[in-house]
Amino acid sequence: MDGYILFQYDGRILDTNQAYCEMVKYRRVEILSKNIFNFETLRSRGDIVSHLHLVMIEGEDRFVSKHLRKDGSEYDVELSIQYRGEDGHFVAFLRDITIKISAEKELLDSKMHLQSVTDSVPAMVAQIDVFERYIFVNKGYLDWCGMPSDQVIGRKIQEVLGIERYTIVQKSICLALNGDKHIQQICFNLEDGNLQYIQVYYMPIFNENKLVIGCYLMGQDITDLKLLENDIVHAKDVAETANRVKSEFLANMSHEIRTPLNGMVATLELLKTTILNPDQDKLAETAITSCHRLAQLLSDILDISRIEAGKMCIQLTSMSLKDIFSQTRDLFSPVAKEKGIDLYFHADPSLPDRILGDDARLQQVLINMVGNALKFTHQGAVSVNAFLLPIKKHNNYLILFSVEDTGIGISDESIQALFNAFFQISEGYTRNHQGAGLGLSICKRLIELMGGSICVVSELGVGSSFWFSLPFGSVDQGLSPNSKDGEISEPFNLSSLSILLVDDDLVSAFAASRLLEKRGVQVCHVENGALALEALRERNFDLVLMDVQMPVMDGVTATHAIRSGEAGEAARELPVVALTAYAMETDIANFMKAGMNDYLSKPVRSENLEAGIKKWLSDDGKKKKLVINSDLKNNVSE
């Protein structure tokens, strides 16, 4: 209840009520004996008189002041004074607003603190009411708007942001004013043509009755982060594109080189079936071996990609070090002879005849190292040795290999980077030795994959010695010591077999047909997948040898059509073996997915071709029977 006093122009109090008595802690009789000047603390007597004179003119006034209680304490009071002209008296209604003033001060202090805090953070903060009017904004928000506070507070968002920007945030504001938290990433077009990315958090504000009374808008400029993210995505796309282009290039290069190599190998194989004297037969065999070594060197390029991708696998087979040394010697003897360099191969007599290891990878290492040694040696000798170390663990052998030369040697500085990919001892236009610089890098990685280690000792002008050790298993650990995995131990009768050969390369097709026909196989050759489907509809075959890259219809599409029954029900489960220059792992996976049973990589030797055919056929002594892959239908992509 408000206090009440009636007083005269001279300030003498004529009447009051109990509420005012309680407010100032005086008894009524004490108040009536006092003057209004006794209670006022902010104004002097003269100021009070002047104020009363103004009230007489205006008729009334309302203001806030401070009054004095009986105990000497001050309190905030709101006064409403009216002038009664009929008797010349003044009526004052008084309300104690100490608590209100204190609360307002705390609110102001809190707001000032909030303003100070939010102004110091690199973010945009604003508060709006349910009518979308700004109640509070920080410096970051004002800087973003480009307006002073007095042009923002009290105005609606649409008026400040403009129609275009408001349309972008309108839905999110509606969600927040309906009580839902929300996050939005916004892209604005700036006047200078640049883009600005802002991430805005919308937080609803609830009162004590859990009703929404507004929301906070907290924005963070994420332009730099977004541009960095876009750069990363772009870089990732570029890298993936480059990797895809590299893979396509490697696959195409492999295909284009392997295809003529296959024709060369098959033609030489046919030559060996004719009457040759021993020297001619040896020359033909050496040429065949050289072709396969060339194909192996081509694989070096593909190997770097596989090793770096962690997709290189070691295949253990029964192998003979003497055979590997002999094949490597045969490959490089002509080169050594031409340069006038002695080439020695020595295997420790204590070495077992056969061991378990990856013969292809070991020979790849030796080919690279011996080739390097011959390339950098102009006089003297190159020696290759293998020693059995007196260490045997878990029935495994540890063999130490060395490749030593009397070549130009390697400097200490170059040795540090010797096993890095693409490293060359000499660089620029004056390089005396050609090469991609992949050989030793591949060697080191292959040796480590096989569980070994490598080191090198060299002196400029004297020569180099490469040493590497490798573990090998005993042949009694799983494979027969008398045969290799995939090797044909005795001839297989192919007579009366009918095979459809699908290949657009006439040289490869001619050679493969002649090789098979010499073994009694009936061969039907067509040049593309579409013709293969027609041939399969017209007659029965025991097996299909399918090239992959062909005009009109490729081998993968043709195989899928066969599995789908487009060549007739009789051909649906016919064994299809890819005979292709594609040898990448992703290619092989696509072959299997299309429904092919197996693949043979070009260039292919006659014994491997025979093994690939035998794998899908069996002989009961009189009648050949198809061995159908039970999972074949599962391989067909619907």
XYZ file of C-alpha atoms in Angstrom:
638
model
C 0.000 0.000 0.000
C 1.298 3.496 -0.859
C 2.013 6.139 1.739
C 0.039 9.390 1.822
C 0.713 12.872 3.144
C -1.164 16.158 2.897
C 0.961 19.275 3.286
C 0.927 23.027 2.720
C 3.066 25.205 0.434
C 5.377 25.985 3.353
C 5.963 22.231 3.806
C 4.004 21.715 7.033
C 2.408 18.237 7.074
C -1.336 18.250 7.734
C -2.212 14.564 7.433
C -0.700 11.097 6.677
C -1.649 7.406 6.742
C -0.354 4.325 8.501
C 1.481 3.078 5.397
C 3.717 6.153 5.374
C 4.273 5.837 9.141
C 5.585 2.310 8.619
C 7.657 3.462 5.671
C 9.574 6.113 7.657
C 9.341 4.366 11.068
C 7.656 7.374 12.758
C 4.423 7.537 14.726
C 1.679 9.586 13.113
C 1.835 12.272 15.738
C 5.573 12.632 15.134
C 5.074 13.034 11.416
C 2.398 15.680 11.862
C 4.840 17.717 13.871
C 7.383 17.736 11.055
C 7.909 19.405 7.706
C 8.418 17.695 4.340
C 11.863 19.301 4.261
C 12.801 16.992 7.178
C 12.412 13.868 4.988
C 13.913 14.884 1.631
C 17.661 14.197 1.252
C 18.425 14.869 -2.428
C 17.048 18.408 -2.743
C 17.572 21.631 -0.786
C 14.716 23.675 0.614
C 14.967 26.075 -2.313
C 14.816 23.272 -4.850
C 11.772 21.831 -3.136
C 9.969 25.188 -3.139
C 10.774 25.690 -6.821
C 9.474 22.216 -7.554
C 6.216 22.904 -5.643
C 5.774 26.110 -7.613
C 6.093 24.089 -10.844
C 3.482 21.598 -9.538
C 1.114 24.517 -8.857
C 1.433 25.505 -12.505
C 1.295 21.976 -14.030
C -1.205 20.569 -11.541
C 0.851 17.390 -10.830
C 4.254 15.722 -11.119
C 5.876 12.293 -10.708
C 9.538 11.738 -9.828
C 11.988 9.583 -7.852
C 13.941 10.783 -4.854
C 15.486 9.617 -1.578
C 13.869 10.051 1.828
C 15.152 9.720 5.368
C 13.834 7.287 7.950
C 13.740 7.882 11.666
C 16.861 5.757 12.174
C 18.777 7.931 9.692
C 18.773 5.372 6.853
C 17.857 6.396 3.336
C 15.490 4.656 0.954
C 14.400 5.167 -2.628
C 10.940 6.586 -3.003
C 8.694 7.295 -5.980
C 6.423 10.332 -5.450
C 3.277 11.443 -7.227
C 2.281 15.025 -6.186
C -0.973 16.791 -7.015
C -1.928 20.407 -6.299
C -5.414 21.105 -4.839
C -6.213 24.610 -5.899
C -9.425 24.889 -3.886
C -7.552 24.925 -0.580
C -3.964 25.464 -1.760
C -2.770 22.156 -0.353
C -0.589 19.422 -1.893
C -1.286 15.695 -1.825
C 1.669 13.298 -2.188
C 1.472 9.525 -2.716
C 4.748 7.760 -1.880
C 6.000 4.245 -2.742
C 9.145 2.597 -1.374
C 11.053 1.405 -4.514
C 14.338 0.488 -2.820
C 14.037 -3.162 -3.816
C 12.999 -2.204 -7.327
C 15.919 0.216 -7.726
C 18.317 -2.391 -6.356
C 16.976 -5.001 -8.772
C 17.210 -2.577 -11.677
C 20.780 -1.762 -10.682
C 21.668 -5.450 -10.520
C 19.999 -5.980 -13.885
C 21.906 -3.045 -15.333
C 25.162 -4.312 -13.876
C 24.422 -7.769 -15.239
C 23.595 -6.315 -18.632
C 26.781 -4.244 -18.584
C 28.744 -7.349 -17.633
C 27.044 -9.366 -20.377
C 27.747 -6.580 -22.833
C 31.377 -6.481 -21.775
C 31.780 -10.244 -22.032
C 29.995 -10.653 -25.355
C 31.815 -7.660 -26.839
C 35.126 -9.340 -26.042
C 34.377 -12.631 -27.825
C 34.824 -13.045 -31.603
C 31.192 -13.916 -32.134
C 27.893 -12.278 -32.990
C 25.359 -12.338 -30.156
C 21.824 -10.967 -30.246
C 18.610 -11.413 -28.295
C 15.143 -10.979 -29.767
C 11.642 -11.122 -28.277
C 8.648 -13.072 -29.556
C 7.904 -10.221 -31.960
C 11.382 -10.672 -33.499
C 12.547 -7.315 -32.129
C 16.152 -6.881 -30.986
C 16.509 -6.585 -27.220
C 20.266 -6.989 -26.999
C 23.182 -7.042 -29.439
C 26.933 -7.232 -28.894
C 29.708 -5.399 -30.713
C 30.376 -8.335 -33.027
C 26.778 -8.326 -34.204
C 26.762 -4.548 -34.704
C 30.007 -4.754 -36.680
C 28.478 -7.433 -38.881
C 25.298 -5.392 -39.407
C 27.292 -2.219 -39.973
C 24.881 -0.231 -37.770
C 25.063 1.515 -34.358
C 23.152 0.094 -31.409
C 20.395 2.745 -31.446
C 19.503 1.734 -34.997
C 19.175 -1.939 -34.050
C 17.675 -2.196 -30.542
C 13.867 -2.203 -30.689
C 13.733 -2.830 -34.434
C 12.659 -6.070 -36.106
C 15.177 -8.437 -37.679
C 13.606 -8.010 -41.091
C 14.173 -4.243 -40.929
C 17.828 -4.626 -39.936
C 18.874 -7.543 -42.149
C 16.732 -6.782 -45.168
C 14.327 -9.094 -46.962
C 16.969 -11.247 -48.686
C 18.949 -12.133 -45.545
C 15.836 -12.388 -43.387
C 14.370 -14.992 -45.763
C 17.425 -17.179 -45.128
C 17.069 -17.133 -41.306
C 13.282 -16.882 -41.011
C 12.626 -20.628 -40.739
C 15.316 -21.092 -38.070
C 13.966 -18.172 -36.006
C 10.469 -19.661 -36.153
C 11.834 -22.982 -34.891
C 13.604 -21.251 -31.987
C 10.527 -19.212 -31.042
C 8.624 -22.500 -30.985
C 11.091 -23.830 -28.405
C 13.510 -25.803 -30.626
C 17.270 -25.394 -30.522
C 18.714 -25.121 -34.003
C 22.005 -24.754 -35.846
C 22.267 -23.283 -39.318
C 25.169 -22.667 -41.690
C 24.555 -19.627 -43.862
C 26.407 -18.392 -46.933
C 26.064 -14.668 -47.655
C 27.169 -12.871 -50.808
C 29.205 -9.815 -49.824
C 29.247 -6.577 -51.779
C 32.861 -7.175 -52.830
C 31.832 -10.428 -54.506
C 33.279 -12.708 -51.830
C 31.359 -15.264 -49.817
C 30.889 -15.197 -46.052
C 30.017 -18.359 -44.151
C 28.368 -18.021 -40.736
C 27.272 -20.757 -38.362
C 24.341 -19.571 -36.222
C 23.046 -21.181 -33.020
C 19.390 -20.423 -32.198
C 18.595 -20.850 -28.472
C 15.019 -20.304 -27.204
C 14.565 -18.306 -23.954
C 11.951 -19.542 -21.455
C 10.316 -17.742 -18.499
C 9.546 -19.313 -15.148
C 6.335 -20.771 -16.623
C 8.358 -22.465 -19.405
C 6.893 -20.187 -22.040
C 9.116 -18.911 -24.842
C 9.733 -15.180 -24.453
C 12.422 -14.817 -27.110
C 15.622 -16.401 -28.356
C 19.369 -15.880 -28.578
C 21.157 -15.726 -31.898
C 24.843 -16.654 -31.603
C 26.795 -16.510 -34.853
C 30.383 -17.496 -35.638
C 32.189 -16.451 -38.809
C 33.528 -19.733 -40.222
C 34.579 -18.370 -43.618
C 38.251 -19.273 -43.173
C 37.342 -22.709 -41.854
C 34.871 -23.296 -44.685
C 37.349 -22.155 -47.321
C 39.967 -24.458 -45.781
C 37.429 -27.283 -45.783
C 36.619 -26.547 -49.423
C 40.346 -26.533 -50.225
C 40.756 -29.895 -48.469
C 37.777 -31.363 -50.331
C 39.140 -29.970 -53.588
C 42.611 -31.320 -52.833
C 41.058 -34.699 -51.988
C 39.128 -34.679 -55.261
C 42.269 -33.706 -57.165
C 44.258 -36.443 -55.414
C 41.560 -39.035 -56.073
C 41.343 -37.934 -59.699
C 45.122 -38.073 -60.036
C 45.165 -41.503 -58.401
C 42.397 -42.696 -60.709
C 44.211 -41.299 -63.747
C 47.419 -42.948 -62.536
C 45.660 -46.277 -62.083
C 44.051 -46.000 -65.510
C 47.403 -45.096 -67.043
C 49.143 -48.005 -65.351
C 46.401 -50.394 -66.410
C 46.444 -49.158 -70.008
C 50.243 -49.148 -70.169
C 50.348 -52.662 -68.766
C 47.741 -53.794 -71.292
C 49.383 -52.153 -74.289
C 52.812 -53.604 -73.477
C 51.660 -57.049 -72.398
C 49.556 -57.563 -75.539
C 52.467 -57.467 -78.052
C 54.628 -59.339 -75.533
C 52.029 -62.097 -75.541
C 52.248 -62.296 -79.325
C 56.026 -62.486 -79.137
C 56.021 -65.220 -76.485
C 53.354 -67.286 -78.225
C 55.148 -66.976 -81.573
C 58.436 -68.031 -79.998
C 56.651 -70.935 -78.319
C 55.398 -71.999 -81.737
C 58.902 -71.647 -83.130
C 60.135 -74.040 -80.460
C 57.632 -76.642 -81.665
C 59.378 -76.738 -85.038
C 62.606 -78.598 -85.839
C 65.443 -76.515 -84.374
C 69.062 -77.295 -83.703
C 70.236 -76.941 -80.082
C 71.594 -73.418 -80.603
C 68.359 -72.233 -82.199
C 66.292 -73.819 -79.450
C 68.474 -72.123 -76.822
C 68.086 -68.751 -78.592
C 64.307 -69.142 -78.754
C 64.145 -70.078 -75.070
C 66.358 -67.112 -74.134
C 64.112 -64.797 -76.135
C 61.048 -66.182 -74.345
C 62.755 -65.748 -70.988
C 63.684 -62.177 -71.909
C 60.078 -61.407 -72.807
C 58.910 -62.648 -69.442
C 61.636 -60.732 -67.668
C 60.470 -57.632 -69.550
C 56.941 -58.326 -68.351
C 58.347 -58.676 -64.837
C 60.120 -55.341 -65.165
C 56.838 -53.826 -66.290
C 55.338 -55.177 -63.092
C 57.848 -53.089 -61.105
C 55.879 -49.995 -61.985
C 52.642 -51.626 -60.882
C 54.331 -52.982 -57.754
C 55.221 -49.507 -56.452
C 51.539 -48.599 -56.582
C 50.504 -51.845 -54.861
C 53.200 -51.598 -52.179
C 52.302 -48.001 -51.352
C 48.634 -48.987 -51.098
C 49.517 -51.912 -48.798
C 48.068 -54.428 -51.283
C 51.234 -56.383 -52.079
C 51.051 -59.989 -50.881
C 53.796 -62.615 -50.579
C 53.002 -65.974 -52.224
C 54.913 -68.993 -50.847
C 55.785 -71.782 -53.300
C 58.321 -74.552 -53.492
C 61.365 -73.026 -55.194
C 64.969 -73.770 -56.145
C 67.666 -71.140 -55.657
C 69.789 -72.869 -58.279
C 66.991 -72.452 -60.842
C 66.545 -68.783 -59.951
C 70.287 -68.152 -60.203
C 70.406 -70.003 -63.531
C 67.497 -68.012 -64.994
C 68.987 -64.722 -63.809
C 72.392 -65.653 -65.256
C 70.796 -66.541 -68.606
C 69.018 -63.193 -68.666
C 72.091 -61.049 -67.999
C 74.895 -63.095 -69.585
C 74.474 -61.422 -73.006
C 74.676 -57.971 -71.399
C 77.773 -58.891 -69.367
C 79.442 -60.444 -72.398
C 78.779 -57.358 -74.499
C 80.330 -55.078 -71.832
C 83.279 -57.438 -71.256
C 82.324 -57.976 -67.607
C 82.585 -61.284 -65.775
C 79.302 -62.446 -64.225
C 79.507 -64.983 -61.391
C 76.718 -66.792 -59.536
C 77.545 -68.952 -56.540
C 75.155 -70.819 -54.225
C 76.433 -72.335 -50.985
C 76.513 -76.163 -51.404
C 74.921 -76.511 -47.980
C 71.722 -74.834 -49.219
C 68.706 -77.171 -49.471
C 67.587 -78.126 -52.970
C 64.111 -76.660 -52.467
C 62.759 -74.129 -50.006
C 59.486 -72.302 -49.408
C 59.445 -68.667 -50.500
C 58.190 -66.194 -53.058
C 60.335 -67.078 -56.074
C 58.853 -64.310 -58.254
C 59.655 -61.586 -55.695
C 63.129 -62.976 -54.984
C 63.928 -63.068 -58.680
C 62.512 -59.564 -59.029
C 64.946 -58.364 -56.361
C 67.874 -60.160 -58.007
C 66.974 -58.860 -61.478
C 66.867 -55.289 -60.208
C 70.113 -55.579 -58.269
C 72.097 -57.445 -60.950
C 70.760 -55.084 -63.599
C 71.867 -52.100 -61.504
C 75.297 -53.624 -60.881
C 75.880 -54.236 -64.608
C 74.617 -50.775 -65.487
C 77.125 -49.028 -63.205
C 80.051 -51.394 -63.834
C 82.281 -50.763 -66.874
C 85.090 -53.215 -66.142
C 85.786 -56.048 -63.723
C 83.048 -58.336 -62.467
C 79.626 -58.694 -60.865
C 79.231 -61.505 -58.334
C 76.000 -62.898 -56.896
C 76.243 -65.207 -53.879
C 73.926 -67.019 -51.485
C 75.033 -68.368 -48.099
C 73.151 -70.411 -45.523
C 73.482 -68.662 -42.156
C 73.875 -70.853 -39.046
C 70.553 -69.650 -37.693
C 67.384 -71.721 -37.897
C 64.203 -70.666 -36.120
C 60.798 -72.407 -36.263
C 62.133 -74.753 -38.984
C 62.967 -71.725 -41.185
C 66.216 -71.109 -43.058
C 67.970 -67.741 -43.024
C 69.876 -67.104 -46.246
C 72.283 -64.234 -46.862
C 72.523 -62.893 -50.425
C 75.149 -60.557 -51.808
C 75.420 -58.676 -55.088
C 78.913 -57.201 -55.474
C 80.397 -55.187 -58.312
C 83.560 -53.307 -59.267
C 81.618 -50.335 -60.603
C 81.668 -46.574 -60.049
C 80.642 -46.794 -56.385
C 78.258 -44.590 -54.418
C 79.035 -41.524 -52.290
C 78.074 -41.411 -48.610
C 75.571 -38.641 -49.352
C 73.858 -40.664 -52.095
C 73.662 -43.814 -49.955
C 71.345 -41.987 -47.536
C 68.709 -41.634 -50.266
C 69.587 -44.714 -52.300
C 66.401 -46.640 -51.492
C 64.026 -43.712 -52.048
C 61.655 -44.056 -54.988
C 62.764 -42.259 -58.173
C 66.209 -41.510 -56.709
C 69.022 -41.275 -59.253
C 72.736 -41.157 -58.433
C 73.218 -38.654 -61.250
C 70.598 -36.128 -62.296
C 69.903 -33.614 -65.059
C 70.691 -33.807 -68.780
C 74.169 -35.262 -68.157
C 72.928 -38.528 -66.654
C 74.979 -41.399 -68.019
C 72.563 -44.156 -66.971
C 68.888 -44.442 -67.765
C 66.153 -45.722 -65.471
C 63.143 -44.634 -63.453
C 64.901 -44.971 -60.119
C 62.354 -47.510 -58.855
C 64.470 -50.658 -58.716
C 66.242 -50.355 -55.366
C 63.181 -48.796 -53.720
C 61.106 -51.809 -54.777
C 63.895 -54.174 -53.692
C 64.010 -52.749 -50.174
C 60.243 -52.864 -49.767
C 59.945 -56.386 -51.152
C 62.770 -57.628 -48.913
C 61.057 -56.114 -45.872
C 57.703 -57.624 -46.962
C 59.408 -61.035 -47.087
C 60.704 -60.508 -43.532
C 64.284 -59.562 -44.388
C 66.619 -56.580 -44.276
C 69.132 -54.963 -46.624
C 72.320 -52.922 -46.317
C 74.942 -51.525 -48.687
C 78.666 -50.822 -48.479
C 80.276 -48.764 -51.223
C 83.372 -46.757 -52.118
C 83.614 -44.307 -54.996
C 85.701 -45.677 -57.850
C 86.038 -49.102 -56.203
C 82.561 -50.678 -56.259
C 79.502 -51.573 -54.194
C 78.273 -54.532 -52.173
C 74.586 -55.073 -51.447
C 73.739 -57.558 -48.708
C 70.287 -58.788 -47.803
C 69.024 -61.659 -45.666
C 65.720 -63.484 -46.101
C 63.923 -66.225 -44.166
C 62.669 -69.281 -46.084
C 60.534 -72.197 -44.998
C 61.170 -75.901 -45.345
C 59.335 -77.698 -48.148
C 57.824 -80.151 -45.649
C 55.738 -77.257 -44.237
C 53.002 -77.647 -46.803
C 54.090 -78.023 -50.440
C 55.576 -80.972 -52.257
C 59.322 -80.590 -52.885
C 58.941 -82.019 -56.377
C 56.481 -79.551 -57.836
C 55.599 -75.873 -57.698
C 52.160 -74.464 -57.093
C 50.393 -74.490 -60.463
C 53.170 -76.519 -62.173
C 52.111 -79.426 -64.388
C 53.876 -82.545 -63.209
C 52.846 -84.674 -66.208
C 51.231 -83.996 -69.607
C 47.459 -83.571 -69.712
C 45.477 -84.945 -72.634
C 43.766 -82.023 -74.412
C 42.769 -83.911 -77.570
C 39.125 -83.645 -78.689
C 38.654 -80.582 -76.443
C 36.624 -77.764 -78.012
C 37.576 -74.226 -76.939
C 36.151 -70.851 -77.964
C 38.972 -68.286 -78.174
C 37.739 -64.664 -78.040
C 40.516 -62.150 -78.833
C 40.744 -59.149 -81.161
C 44.558 -59.243 -81.292
C 45.204 -61.382 -84.355
C 48.833 -62.154 -83.500
C 47.964 -63.396 -80.007
C 44.935 -65.295 -81.302
C 46.931 -66.953 -84.103
C 49.726 -68.052 -81.778
C 47.363 -69.301 -79.042
C 45.258 -71.195 -81.594
C 48.296 -72.912 -83.113
C 49.672 -73.854 -79.682
C 46.349 -75.417 -78.674
C 45.780 -77.104 -82.029
C 49.193 -78.789 -81.761
C 47.854 -80.408 -78.563
C 44.754 -81.663 -80.386
C 42.374 -78.911 -79.273
C 39.628 -77.778 -81.636
C 39.774 -73.956 -81.530
C 37.115 -71.568 -82.752
C 38.361 -67.960 -82.843
C 36.129 -64.856 -82.830
C 37.192 -61.230 -82.448
C 34.694 -59.758 -79.967
C 32.122 -60.598 -77.315
C 29.097 -60.219 -79.589
C 30.473 -62.824 -81.997
C 31.250 -65.063 -79.003
C 27.570 -65.033 -77.980
C 26.565 -66.019 -81.519
C 29.101 -68.857 -81.581
C 27.887 -70.175 -78.221
C 24.291 -70.215 -79.482
C 25.282 -72.204 -82.566
C 27.475 -74.948 -81.025
C 28.754 -76.401 -77.784
C 32.196 -75.720 -76.300
C 34.070 -77.114 -73.323
C 35.626 -73.811 -72.240
C 35.938 -70.147 -73.266
C 39.225 -68.202 -73.299
C 38.017 -64.603 -73.123
C 40.009 -61.451 -73.825
C 38.779 -58.363 -71.973
C 39.386 -55.244 -74.084
C 37.700 -55.732 -77.454
C 35.594 -53.691 -79.902
C 31.798 -54.039 -80.219
C 31.473 -55.955 -76.904
C 34.181 -56.371 -74.267
C 34.911 -59.600 -72.421
C 33.377 -58.541 -69.081
C 30.065 -57.599 -70.743
C 30.102 -60.797 -72.791
C 30.704 -62.944 -69.701
C 27.842 -61.264 -67.874
C 25.617 -61.964 -70.890
C 26.680 -65.631 -70.883
C 25.833 -65.962 -67.179
C 22.485 -64.253 -67.813
C 21.559 -66.897 -70.419
C 21.825 -64.675 -73.507
C 24.048 -67.299 -75.175
C 21.648 -70.125 -74.326
C 21.078 -72.262 -71.250
C 23.794 -74.732 -72.258
C 26.441 -72.025 -72.067
C 25.242 -70.409 -68.832
C 27.619 -72.439 -66.624
C 30.427 -72.852 -69.147
C 33.906 -72.216 -67.645
C 35.150 -68.775 -68.776
C 38.838 -68.013 -68.280
C 40.091 -64.481 -68.919
C 43.147 -64.406 -71.195
C 44.060 -60.762 -70.800
C 46.791 -58.157 -70.539
C 44.939 -56.572 -67.609
C 46.625 -57.721 -64.408
C 45.650 -55.122 -61.786
C 43.900 -56.493 -58.687
C 40.882 -54.253 -59.278
C 40.584 -55.660 -62.808
C 40.697 -59.233 -61.539
C 37.951 -58.444 -59.022
C 35.779 -57.088 -61.846
C 36.384 -60.262 -63.877
C 35.218 -62.439 -60.997
C 32.218 -60.215 -60.328
C 31.121 -60.528 -63.969
C 31.135 -64.324 -63.634
C 34.530 -65.359 -64.972
C 35.991 -68.443 -63.335
C 39.676 -67.573 -63.594
C 42.192 -65.443 -65.450
C 45.540 -65.870 -67.218
C 47.737 -62.832 -67.494
C 49.470 -62.057 -70.794
C 52.135 -62.880 -71.788
C 51.312 -66.501 -71.018
C 53.532 -69.509 -71.649
C 52.142 -72.707 -73.120
C 52.497 -74.654 -69.850
C 50.596 -71.959 -67.943
C 47.910 -71.887 -70.623
C 47.580 -75.652 -70.343
C 47.412 -75.416 -66.538
C 44.705 -72.755 -66.760
C 42.607 -75.045 -68.954
C 43.257 -78.157 -66.874
C 42.140 -76.358 -63.722
C 38.523 -76.366 -64.961
C 38.482 -79.794 -66.608
C 39.047 -83.307 -65.255
C 39.733 -86.627 -66.980
C 38.116 -89.898 -65.837
C 40.241 -91.898 -68.267
C 37.818 -91.875 -71.202
C 35.501 -88.956 -71.020
C 36.204 -85.330 -70.138
C 33.808 -83.743 -67.686
C 33.222 -80.130 -66.776
C 34.104 -79.085 -63.243
C 31.529 -76.412 -62.485
C 32.190 -73.748 -59.874
C 29.391 -74.120 -57.315
C 29.591 -70.411 -56.451
C 29.401 -69.366 -60.087
C 25.890 -67.995 -59.945
C 26.762 -65.949 -56.891
C 29.469 -64.210 -58.906
C 26.992 -62.872 -61.437
C 26.041 -59.254 -60.750
C 22.296 -58.919 -61.176
